mmCIF file with all atom_site columns, C-alpha atoms in Angstrom:
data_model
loop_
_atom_site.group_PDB
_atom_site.id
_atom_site.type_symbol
_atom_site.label_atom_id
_atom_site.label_alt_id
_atom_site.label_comp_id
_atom_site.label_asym_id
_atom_site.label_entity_id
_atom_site.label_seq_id
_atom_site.pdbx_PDB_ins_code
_atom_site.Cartn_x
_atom_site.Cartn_y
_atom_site.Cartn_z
_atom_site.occupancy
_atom_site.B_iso_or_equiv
_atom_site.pdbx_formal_charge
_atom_site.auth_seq_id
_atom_site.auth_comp_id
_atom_site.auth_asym_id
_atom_site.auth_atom_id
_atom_site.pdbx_PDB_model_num
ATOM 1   C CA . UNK A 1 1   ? -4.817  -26.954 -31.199 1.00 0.00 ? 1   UNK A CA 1
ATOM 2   C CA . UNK A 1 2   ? -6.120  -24.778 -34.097 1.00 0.00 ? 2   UNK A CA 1
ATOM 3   C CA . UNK A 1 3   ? -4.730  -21.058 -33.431 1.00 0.00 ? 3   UNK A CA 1
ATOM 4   C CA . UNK A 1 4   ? -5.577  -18.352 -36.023 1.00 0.00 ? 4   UNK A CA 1
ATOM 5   C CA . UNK A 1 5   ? -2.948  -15.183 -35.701 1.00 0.00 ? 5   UNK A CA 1
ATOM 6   C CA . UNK A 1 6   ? -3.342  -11.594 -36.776 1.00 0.00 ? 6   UNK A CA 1
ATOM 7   C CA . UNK A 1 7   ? -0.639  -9.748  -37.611 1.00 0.00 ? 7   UNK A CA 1
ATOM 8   C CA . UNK A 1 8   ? -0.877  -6.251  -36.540 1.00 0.00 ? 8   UNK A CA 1
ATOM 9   C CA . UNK A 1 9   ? 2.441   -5.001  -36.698 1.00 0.00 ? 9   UNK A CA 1
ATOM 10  C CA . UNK A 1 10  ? 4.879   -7.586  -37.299 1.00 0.00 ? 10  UNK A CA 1
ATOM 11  C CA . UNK A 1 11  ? 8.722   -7.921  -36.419 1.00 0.00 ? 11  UNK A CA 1
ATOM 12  C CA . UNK A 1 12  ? 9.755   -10.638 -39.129 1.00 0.00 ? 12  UNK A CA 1
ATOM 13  C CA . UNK A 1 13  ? 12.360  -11.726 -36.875 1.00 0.00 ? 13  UNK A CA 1
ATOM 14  C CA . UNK A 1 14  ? 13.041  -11.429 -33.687 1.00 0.00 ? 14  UNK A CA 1
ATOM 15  C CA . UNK A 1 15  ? 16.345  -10.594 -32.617 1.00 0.00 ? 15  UNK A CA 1
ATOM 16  C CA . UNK A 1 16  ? 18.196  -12.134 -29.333 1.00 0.00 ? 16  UNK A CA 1
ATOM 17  C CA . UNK A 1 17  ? 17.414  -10.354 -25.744 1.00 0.00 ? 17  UNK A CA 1
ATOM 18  C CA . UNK A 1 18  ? 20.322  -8.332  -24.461 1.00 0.00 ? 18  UNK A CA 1
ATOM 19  C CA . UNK A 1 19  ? 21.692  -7.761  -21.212 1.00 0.00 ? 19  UNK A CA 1
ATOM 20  C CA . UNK A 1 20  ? 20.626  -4.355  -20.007 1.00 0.00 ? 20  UNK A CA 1
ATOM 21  C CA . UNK A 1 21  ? 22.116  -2.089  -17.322 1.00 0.00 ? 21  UNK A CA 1
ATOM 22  C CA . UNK A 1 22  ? 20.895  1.154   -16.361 1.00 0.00 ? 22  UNK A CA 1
ATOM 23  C CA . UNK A 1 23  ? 24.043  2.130   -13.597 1.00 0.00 ? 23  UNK A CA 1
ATOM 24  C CA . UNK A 1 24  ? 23.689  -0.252  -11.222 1.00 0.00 ? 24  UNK A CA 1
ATOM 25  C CA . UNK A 1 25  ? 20.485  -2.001  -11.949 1.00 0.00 ? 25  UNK A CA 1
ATOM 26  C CA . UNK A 1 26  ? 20.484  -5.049  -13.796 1.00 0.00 ? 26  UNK A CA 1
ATOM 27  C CA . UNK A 1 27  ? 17.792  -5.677  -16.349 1.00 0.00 ? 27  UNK A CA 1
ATOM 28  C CA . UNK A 1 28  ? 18.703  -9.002  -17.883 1.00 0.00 ? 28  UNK A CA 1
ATOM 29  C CA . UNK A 1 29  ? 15.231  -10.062 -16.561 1.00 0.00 ? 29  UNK A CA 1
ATOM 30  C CA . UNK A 1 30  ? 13.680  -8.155  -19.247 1.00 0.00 ? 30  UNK A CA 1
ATOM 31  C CA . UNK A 1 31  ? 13.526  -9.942  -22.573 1.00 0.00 ? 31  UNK A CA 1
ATOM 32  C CA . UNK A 1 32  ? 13.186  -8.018  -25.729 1.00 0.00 ? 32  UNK A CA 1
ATOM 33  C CA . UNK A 1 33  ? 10.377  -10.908 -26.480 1.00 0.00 ? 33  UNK A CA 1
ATOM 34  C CA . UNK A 1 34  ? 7.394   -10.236 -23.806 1.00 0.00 ? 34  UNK A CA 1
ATOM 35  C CA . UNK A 1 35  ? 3.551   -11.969 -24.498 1.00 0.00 ? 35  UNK A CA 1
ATOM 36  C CA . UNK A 1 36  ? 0.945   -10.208 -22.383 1.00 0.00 ? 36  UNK A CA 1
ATOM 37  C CA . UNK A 1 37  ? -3.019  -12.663 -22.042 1.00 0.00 ? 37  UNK A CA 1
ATOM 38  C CA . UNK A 1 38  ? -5.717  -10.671 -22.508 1.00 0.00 ? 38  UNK A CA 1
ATOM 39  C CA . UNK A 1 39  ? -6.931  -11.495 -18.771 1.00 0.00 ? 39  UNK A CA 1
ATOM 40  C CA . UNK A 1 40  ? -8.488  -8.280  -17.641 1.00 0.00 ? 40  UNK A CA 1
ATOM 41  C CA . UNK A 1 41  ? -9.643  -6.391  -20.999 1.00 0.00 ? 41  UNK A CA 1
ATOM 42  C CA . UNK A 1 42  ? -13.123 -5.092  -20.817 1.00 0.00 ? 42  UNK A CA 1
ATOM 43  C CA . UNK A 1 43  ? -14.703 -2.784  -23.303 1.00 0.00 ? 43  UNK A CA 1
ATOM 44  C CA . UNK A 1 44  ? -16.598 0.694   -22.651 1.00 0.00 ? 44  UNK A CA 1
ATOM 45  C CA . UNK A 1 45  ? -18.994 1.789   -24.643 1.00 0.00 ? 45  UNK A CA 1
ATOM 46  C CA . UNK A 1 46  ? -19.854 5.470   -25.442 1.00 0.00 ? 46  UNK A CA 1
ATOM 47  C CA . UNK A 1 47  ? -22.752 5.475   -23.149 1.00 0.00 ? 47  UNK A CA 1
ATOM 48  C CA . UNK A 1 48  ? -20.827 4.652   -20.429 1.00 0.00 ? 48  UNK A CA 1
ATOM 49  C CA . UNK A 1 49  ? -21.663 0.459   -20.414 1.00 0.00 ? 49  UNK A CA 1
ATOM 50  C CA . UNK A 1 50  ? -18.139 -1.711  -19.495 1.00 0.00 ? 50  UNK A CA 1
ATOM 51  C CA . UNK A 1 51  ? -18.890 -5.082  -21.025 1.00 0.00 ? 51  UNK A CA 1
ATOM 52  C CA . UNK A 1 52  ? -16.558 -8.299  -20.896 1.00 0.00 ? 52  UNK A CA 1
ATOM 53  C CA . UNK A 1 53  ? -14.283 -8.264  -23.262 1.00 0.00 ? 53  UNK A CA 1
ATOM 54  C CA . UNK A 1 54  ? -16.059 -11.609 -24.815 1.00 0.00 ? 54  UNK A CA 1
ATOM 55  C CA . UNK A 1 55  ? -19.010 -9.879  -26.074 1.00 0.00 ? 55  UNK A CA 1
ATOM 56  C CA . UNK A 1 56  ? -17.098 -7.674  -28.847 1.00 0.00 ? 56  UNK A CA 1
ATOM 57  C CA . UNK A 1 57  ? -14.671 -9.185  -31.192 1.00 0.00 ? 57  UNK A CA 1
ATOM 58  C CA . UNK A 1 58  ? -11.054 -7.701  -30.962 1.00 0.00 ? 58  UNK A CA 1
ATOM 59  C CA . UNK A 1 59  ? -10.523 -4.954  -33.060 1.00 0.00 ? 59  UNK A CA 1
ATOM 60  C CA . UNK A 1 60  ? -14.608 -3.925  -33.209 1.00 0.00 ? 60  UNK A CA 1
ATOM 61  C CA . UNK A 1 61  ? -16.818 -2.641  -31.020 1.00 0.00 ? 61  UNK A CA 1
ATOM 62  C CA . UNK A 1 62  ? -19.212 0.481   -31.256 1.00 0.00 ? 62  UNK A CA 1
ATOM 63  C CA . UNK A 1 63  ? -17.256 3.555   -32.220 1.00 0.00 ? 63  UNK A CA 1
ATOM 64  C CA . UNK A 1 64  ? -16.334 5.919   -30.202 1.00 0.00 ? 64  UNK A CA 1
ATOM 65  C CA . UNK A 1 65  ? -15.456 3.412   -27.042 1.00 0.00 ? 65  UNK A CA 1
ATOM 66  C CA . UNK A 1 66  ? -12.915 2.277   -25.376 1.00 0.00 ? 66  UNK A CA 1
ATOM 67  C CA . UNK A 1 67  ? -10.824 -0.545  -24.796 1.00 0.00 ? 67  UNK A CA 1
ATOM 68  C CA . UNK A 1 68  ? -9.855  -0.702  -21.202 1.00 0.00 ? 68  UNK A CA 1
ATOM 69  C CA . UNK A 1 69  ? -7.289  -2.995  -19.471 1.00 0.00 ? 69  UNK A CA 1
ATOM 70  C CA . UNK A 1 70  ? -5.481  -3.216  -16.186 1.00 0.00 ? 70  UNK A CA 1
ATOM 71  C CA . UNK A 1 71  ? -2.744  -5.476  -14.525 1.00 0.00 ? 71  UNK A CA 1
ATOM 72  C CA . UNK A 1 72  ? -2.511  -8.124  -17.434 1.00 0.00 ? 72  UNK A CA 1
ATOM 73  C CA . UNK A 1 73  ? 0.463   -10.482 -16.499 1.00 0.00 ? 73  UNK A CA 1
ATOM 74  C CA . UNK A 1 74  ? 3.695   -9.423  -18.703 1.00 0.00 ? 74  UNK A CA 1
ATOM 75  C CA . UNK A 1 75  ? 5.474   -12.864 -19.895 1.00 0.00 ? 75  UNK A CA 1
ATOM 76  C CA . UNK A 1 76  ? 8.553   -13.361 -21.169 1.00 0.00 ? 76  UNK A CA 1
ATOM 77  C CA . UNK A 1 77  ? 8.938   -15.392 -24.611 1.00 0.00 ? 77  UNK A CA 1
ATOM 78  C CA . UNK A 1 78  ? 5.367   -15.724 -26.923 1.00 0.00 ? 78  UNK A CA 1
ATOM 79  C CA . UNK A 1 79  ? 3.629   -17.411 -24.158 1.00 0.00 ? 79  UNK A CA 1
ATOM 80  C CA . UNK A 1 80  ? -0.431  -18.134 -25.065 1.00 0.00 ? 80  UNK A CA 1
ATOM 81  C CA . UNK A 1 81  ? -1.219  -20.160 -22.027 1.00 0.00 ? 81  UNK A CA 1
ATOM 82  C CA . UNK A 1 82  ? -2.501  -17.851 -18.821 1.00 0.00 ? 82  UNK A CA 1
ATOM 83  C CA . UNK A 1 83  ? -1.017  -20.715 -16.536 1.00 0.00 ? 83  UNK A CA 1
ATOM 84  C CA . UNK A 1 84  ? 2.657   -20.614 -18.206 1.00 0.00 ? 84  UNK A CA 1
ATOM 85  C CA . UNK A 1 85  ? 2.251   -16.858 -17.505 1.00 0.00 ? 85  UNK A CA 1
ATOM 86  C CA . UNK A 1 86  ? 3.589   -16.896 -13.804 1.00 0.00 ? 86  UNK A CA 1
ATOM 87  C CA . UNK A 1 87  ? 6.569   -17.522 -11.648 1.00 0.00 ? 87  UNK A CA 1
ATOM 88  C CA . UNK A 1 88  ? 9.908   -16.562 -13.417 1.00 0.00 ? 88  UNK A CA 1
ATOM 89  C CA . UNK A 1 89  ? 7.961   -16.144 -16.614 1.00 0.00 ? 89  UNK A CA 1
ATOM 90  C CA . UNK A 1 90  ? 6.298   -13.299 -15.065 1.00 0.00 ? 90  UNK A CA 1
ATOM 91  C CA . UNK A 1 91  ? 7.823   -10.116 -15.211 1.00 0.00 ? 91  UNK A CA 1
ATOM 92  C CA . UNK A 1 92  ? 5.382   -7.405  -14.815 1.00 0.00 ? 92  UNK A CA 1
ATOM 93  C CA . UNK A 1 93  ? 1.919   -6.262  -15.632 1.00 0.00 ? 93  UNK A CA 1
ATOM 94  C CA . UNK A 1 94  ? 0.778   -3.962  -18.416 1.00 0.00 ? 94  UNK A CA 1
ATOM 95  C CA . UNK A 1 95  ? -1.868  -1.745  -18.352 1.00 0.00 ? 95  UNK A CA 1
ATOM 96  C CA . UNK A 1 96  ? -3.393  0.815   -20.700 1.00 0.00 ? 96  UNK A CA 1
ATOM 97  C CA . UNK A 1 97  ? -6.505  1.817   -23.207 1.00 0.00 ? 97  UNK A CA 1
ATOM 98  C CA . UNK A 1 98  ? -7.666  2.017   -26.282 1.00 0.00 ? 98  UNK A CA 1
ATOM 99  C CA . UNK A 1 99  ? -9.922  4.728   -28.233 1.00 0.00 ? 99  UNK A CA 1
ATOM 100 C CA . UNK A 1 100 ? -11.729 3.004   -31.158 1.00 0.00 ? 100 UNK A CA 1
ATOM 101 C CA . UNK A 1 101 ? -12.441 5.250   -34.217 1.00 0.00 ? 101 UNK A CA 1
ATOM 102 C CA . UNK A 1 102 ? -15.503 4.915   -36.631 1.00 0.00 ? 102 UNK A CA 1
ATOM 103 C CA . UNK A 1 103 ? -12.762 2.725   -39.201 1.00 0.00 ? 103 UNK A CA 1
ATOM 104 C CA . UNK A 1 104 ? -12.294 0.231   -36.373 1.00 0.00 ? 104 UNK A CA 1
ATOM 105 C CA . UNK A 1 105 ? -8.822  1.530   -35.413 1.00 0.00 ? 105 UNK A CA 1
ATOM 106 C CA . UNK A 1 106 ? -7.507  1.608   -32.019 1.00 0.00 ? 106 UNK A CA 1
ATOM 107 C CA . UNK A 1 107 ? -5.322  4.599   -30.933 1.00 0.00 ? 107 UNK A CA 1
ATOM 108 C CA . UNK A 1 108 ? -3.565  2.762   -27.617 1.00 0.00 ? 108 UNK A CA 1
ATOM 109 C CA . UNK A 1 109 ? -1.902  4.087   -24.831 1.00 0.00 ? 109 UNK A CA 1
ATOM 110 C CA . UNK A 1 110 ? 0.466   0.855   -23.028 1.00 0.00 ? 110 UNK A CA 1
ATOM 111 C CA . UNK A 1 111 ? 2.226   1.265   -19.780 1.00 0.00 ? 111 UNK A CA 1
ATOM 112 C CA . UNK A 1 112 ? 4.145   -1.899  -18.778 1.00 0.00 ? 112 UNK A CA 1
ATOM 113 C CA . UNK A 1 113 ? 5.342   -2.036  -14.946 1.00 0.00 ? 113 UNK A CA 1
ATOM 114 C CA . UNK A 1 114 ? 8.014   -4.581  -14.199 1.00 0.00 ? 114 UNK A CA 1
ATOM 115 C CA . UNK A 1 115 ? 8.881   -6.624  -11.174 1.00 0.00 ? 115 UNK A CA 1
ATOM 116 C CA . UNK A 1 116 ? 11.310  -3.910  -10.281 1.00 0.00 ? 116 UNK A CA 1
ATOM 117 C CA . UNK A 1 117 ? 9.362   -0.701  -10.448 1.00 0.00 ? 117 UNK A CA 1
ATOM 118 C CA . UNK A 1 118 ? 10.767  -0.113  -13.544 1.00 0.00 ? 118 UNK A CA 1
ATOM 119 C CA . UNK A 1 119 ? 8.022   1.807   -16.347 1.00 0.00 ? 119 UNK A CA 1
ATOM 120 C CA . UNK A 1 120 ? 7.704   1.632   -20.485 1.00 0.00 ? 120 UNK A CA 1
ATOM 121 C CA . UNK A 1 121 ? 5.266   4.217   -21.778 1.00 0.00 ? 121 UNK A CA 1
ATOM 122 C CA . UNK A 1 122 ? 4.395   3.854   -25.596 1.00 0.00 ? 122 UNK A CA 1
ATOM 123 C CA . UNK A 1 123 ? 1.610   4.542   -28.130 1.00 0.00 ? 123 UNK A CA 1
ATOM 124 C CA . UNK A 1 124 ? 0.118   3.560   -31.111 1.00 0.00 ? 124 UNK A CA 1
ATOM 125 C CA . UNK A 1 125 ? -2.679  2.249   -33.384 1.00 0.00 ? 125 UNK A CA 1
ATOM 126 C CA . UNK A 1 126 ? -3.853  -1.252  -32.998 1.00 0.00 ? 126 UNK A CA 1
ATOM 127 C CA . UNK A 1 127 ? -6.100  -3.303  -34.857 1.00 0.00 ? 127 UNK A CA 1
ATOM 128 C CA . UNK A 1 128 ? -4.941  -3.255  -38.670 1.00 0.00 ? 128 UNK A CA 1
ATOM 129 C CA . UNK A 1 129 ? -2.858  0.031   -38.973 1.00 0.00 ? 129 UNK A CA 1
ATOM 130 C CA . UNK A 1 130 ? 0.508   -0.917  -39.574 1.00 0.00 ? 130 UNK A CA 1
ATOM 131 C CA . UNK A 1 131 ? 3.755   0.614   -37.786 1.00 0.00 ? 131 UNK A CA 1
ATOM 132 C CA . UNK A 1 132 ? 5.114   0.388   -34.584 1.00 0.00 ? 132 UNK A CA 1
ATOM 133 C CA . UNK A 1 133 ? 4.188   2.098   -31.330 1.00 0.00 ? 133 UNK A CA 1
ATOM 134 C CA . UNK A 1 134 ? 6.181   4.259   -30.503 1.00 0.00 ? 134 UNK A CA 1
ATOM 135 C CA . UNK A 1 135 ? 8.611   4.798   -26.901 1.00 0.00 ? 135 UNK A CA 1
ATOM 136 C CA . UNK A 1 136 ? 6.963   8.044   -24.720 1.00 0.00 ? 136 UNK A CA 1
ATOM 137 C CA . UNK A 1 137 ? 8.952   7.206   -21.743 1.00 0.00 ? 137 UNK A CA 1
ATOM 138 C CA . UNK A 1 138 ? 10.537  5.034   -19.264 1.00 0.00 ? 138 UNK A CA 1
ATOM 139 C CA . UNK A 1 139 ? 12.440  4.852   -15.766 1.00 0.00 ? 139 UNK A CA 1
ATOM 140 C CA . UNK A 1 140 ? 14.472  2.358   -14.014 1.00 0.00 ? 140 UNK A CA 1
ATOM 141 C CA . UNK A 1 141 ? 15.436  -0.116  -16.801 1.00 0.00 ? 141 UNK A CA 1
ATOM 142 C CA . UNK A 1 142 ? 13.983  2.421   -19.306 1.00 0.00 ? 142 UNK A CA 1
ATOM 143 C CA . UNK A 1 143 ? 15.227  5.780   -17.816 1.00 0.00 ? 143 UNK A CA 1
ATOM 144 C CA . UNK A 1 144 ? 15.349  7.798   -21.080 1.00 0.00 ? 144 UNK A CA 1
ATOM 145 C CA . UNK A 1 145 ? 14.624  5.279   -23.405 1.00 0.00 ? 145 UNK A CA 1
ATOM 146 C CA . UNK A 1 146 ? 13.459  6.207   -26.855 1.00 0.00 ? 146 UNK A CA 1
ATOM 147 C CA . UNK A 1 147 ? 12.624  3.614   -30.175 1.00 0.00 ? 147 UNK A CA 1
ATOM 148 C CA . UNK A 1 148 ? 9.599   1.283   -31.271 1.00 0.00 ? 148 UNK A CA 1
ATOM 149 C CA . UNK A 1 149 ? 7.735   -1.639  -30.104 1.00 0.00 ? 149 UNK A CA 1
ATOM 150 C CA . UNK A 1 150 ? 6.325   -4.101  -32.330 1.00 0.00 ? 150 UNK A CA 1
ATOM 151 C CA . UNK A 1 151 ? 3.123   -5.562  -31.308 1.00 0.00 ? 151 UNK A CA 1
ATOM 152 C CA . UNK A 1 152 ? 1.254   -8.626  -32.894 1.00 0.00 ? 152 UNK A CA 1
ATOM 153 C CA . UNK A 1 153 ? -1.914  -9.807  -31.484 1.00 0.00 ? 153 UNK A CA 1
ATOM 154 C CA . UNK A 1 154 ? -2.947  -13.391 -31.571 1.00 0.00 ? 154 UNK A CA 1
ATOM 155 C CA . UNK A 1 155 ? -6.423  -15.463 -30.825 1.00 0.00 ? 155 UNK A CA 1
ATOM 156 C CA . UNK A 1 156 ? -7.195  -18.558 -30.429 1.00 0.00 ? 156 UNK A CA 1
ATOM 157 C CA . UNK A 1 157 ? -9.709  -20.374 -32.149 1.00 0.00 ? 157 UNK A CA 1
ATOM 158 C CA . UNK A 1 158 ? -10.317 -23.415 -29.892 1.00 0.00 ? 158 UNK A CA 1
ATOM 159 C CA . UNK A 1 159 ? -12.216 -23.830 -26.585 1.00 0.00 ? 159 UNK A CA 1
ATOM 160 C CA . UNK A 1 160 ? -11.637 -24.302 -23.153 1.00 0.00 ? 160 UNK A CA 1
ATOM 161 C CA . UNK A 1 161 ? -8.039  -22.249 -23.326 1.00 0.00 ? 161 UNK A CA 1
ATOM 162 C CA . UNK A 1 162 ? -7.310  -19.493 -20.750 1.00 0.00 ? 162 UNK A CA 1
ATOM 163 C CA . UNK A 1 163 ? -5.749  -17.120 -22.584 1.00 0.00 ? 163 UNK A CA 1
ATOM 164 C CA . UNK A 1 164 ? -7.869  -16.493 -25.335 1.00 0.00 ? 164 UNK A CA 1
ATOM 165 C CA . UNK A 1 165 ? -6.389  -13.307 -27.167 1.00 0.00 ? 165 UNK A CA 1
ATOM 166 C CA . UNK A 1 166 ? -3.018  -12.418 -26.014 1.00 0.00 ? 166 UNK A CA 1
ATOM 167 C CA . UNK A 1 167 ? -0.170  -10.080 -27.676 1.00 0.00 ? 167 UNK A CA 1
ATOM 168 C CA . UNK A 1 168 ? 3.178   -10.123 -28.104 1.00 0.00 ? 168 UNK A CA 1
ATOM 169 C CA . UNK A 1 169 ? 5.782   -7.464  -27.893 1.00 0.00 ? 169 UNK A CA 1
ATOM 170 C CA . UNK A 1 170 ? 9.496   -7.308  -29.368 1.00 0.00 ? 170 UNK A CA 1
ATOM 171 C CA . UNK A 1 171 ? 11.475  -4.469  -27.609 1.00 0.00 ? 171 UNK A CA 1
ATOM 172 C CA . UNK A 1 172 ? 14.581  -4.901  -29.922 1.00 0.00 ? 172 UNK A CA 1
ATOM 173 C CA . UNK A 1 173 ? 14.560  -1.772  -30.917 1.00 0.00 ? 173 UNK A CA 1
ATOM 174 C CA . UNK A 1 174 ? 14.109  0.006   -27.731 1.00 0.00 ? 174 UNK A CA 1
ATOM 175 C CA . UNK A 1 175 ? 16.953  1.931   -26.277 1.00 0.00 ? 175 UNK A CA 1
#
């Protein structure tokens, strides 16, 4: 299958997930490689208009709207397939938006919720400004955790897949 990948900000190597424990709770689950499919992204114009996500290319879209998204499956590993995205892969669901500027850029707010209530806030630009996001908060796993997340998005270029556009996330440098 042809897949075409953007780069927006890119870990050049990803390091090895850790075993993490926050006093009792144990947080192996969490990976510090996560891939989240695109399943639920719908854009919002500045008139007020959602659309499908399908009818604006990633990373456009009039300025001045918003990128919305809600409950997108959190996977661990770089997984582009929506089916491989389920059972112990799954480990939460990510939700958040994104406020497109005039240049294209995308100032985004992420909140990921995982299978055991725990929360990771962070923010940052998307869509060709590079840097990390950066750690605003956390509980459970991420009770006063602080750090970066790297974030690459991908998209595929052939038809008939599920998971068109998809990210991935390395939380190696979360503490």
């Amino acid at each position: 299958a042809m897949l075409a990948t953007s780069t927006v900000f890119a870990q050049k190597k990803a390091k090895k997930a850790k075993k993490m424990k926050k006093g009792s709770r144990d947080c192996s689950f969490i990976k510090n490689m996560l891939s989240e499919p695109s399943n639920t992204d719908a854009y919002v114009a500045p008139g007020g208009n959602i659309t499908e996500a399908d009818d604006y290319d990633y990373g456009t879209g009039v300025p001045g709207g918003m990128w919305m998204w809600e409950d997108n499956p959190i996977c661990t590993g770089a997984i582009p397939d929506a089916d491989a995205c389920s059972g112990a892969n799954l480990v939460g669901h990510a939700t958040g938006t994104c406020a497109t500027f005039p240049s294209g850029n995308c100032d985004s707010i992420d909140y990921f919720k995982f299978i055991d209530g725990s929360l990771l806030y962070f923010r940052g630009f998307d869509y060709g400004v590079p840097g990390p996001s950066v750690v605003i908060g956390g509980t459970g796993c991420f009770d006063s955790a602080t750090g970066t997340v790297e974030t690459e998005f991908h998209e595929r270029t052939d038809a008939g897949v599920d998971a068109e556009v998809w990210y991935t996330y390395d939380l190696s440098r979360v503490f």
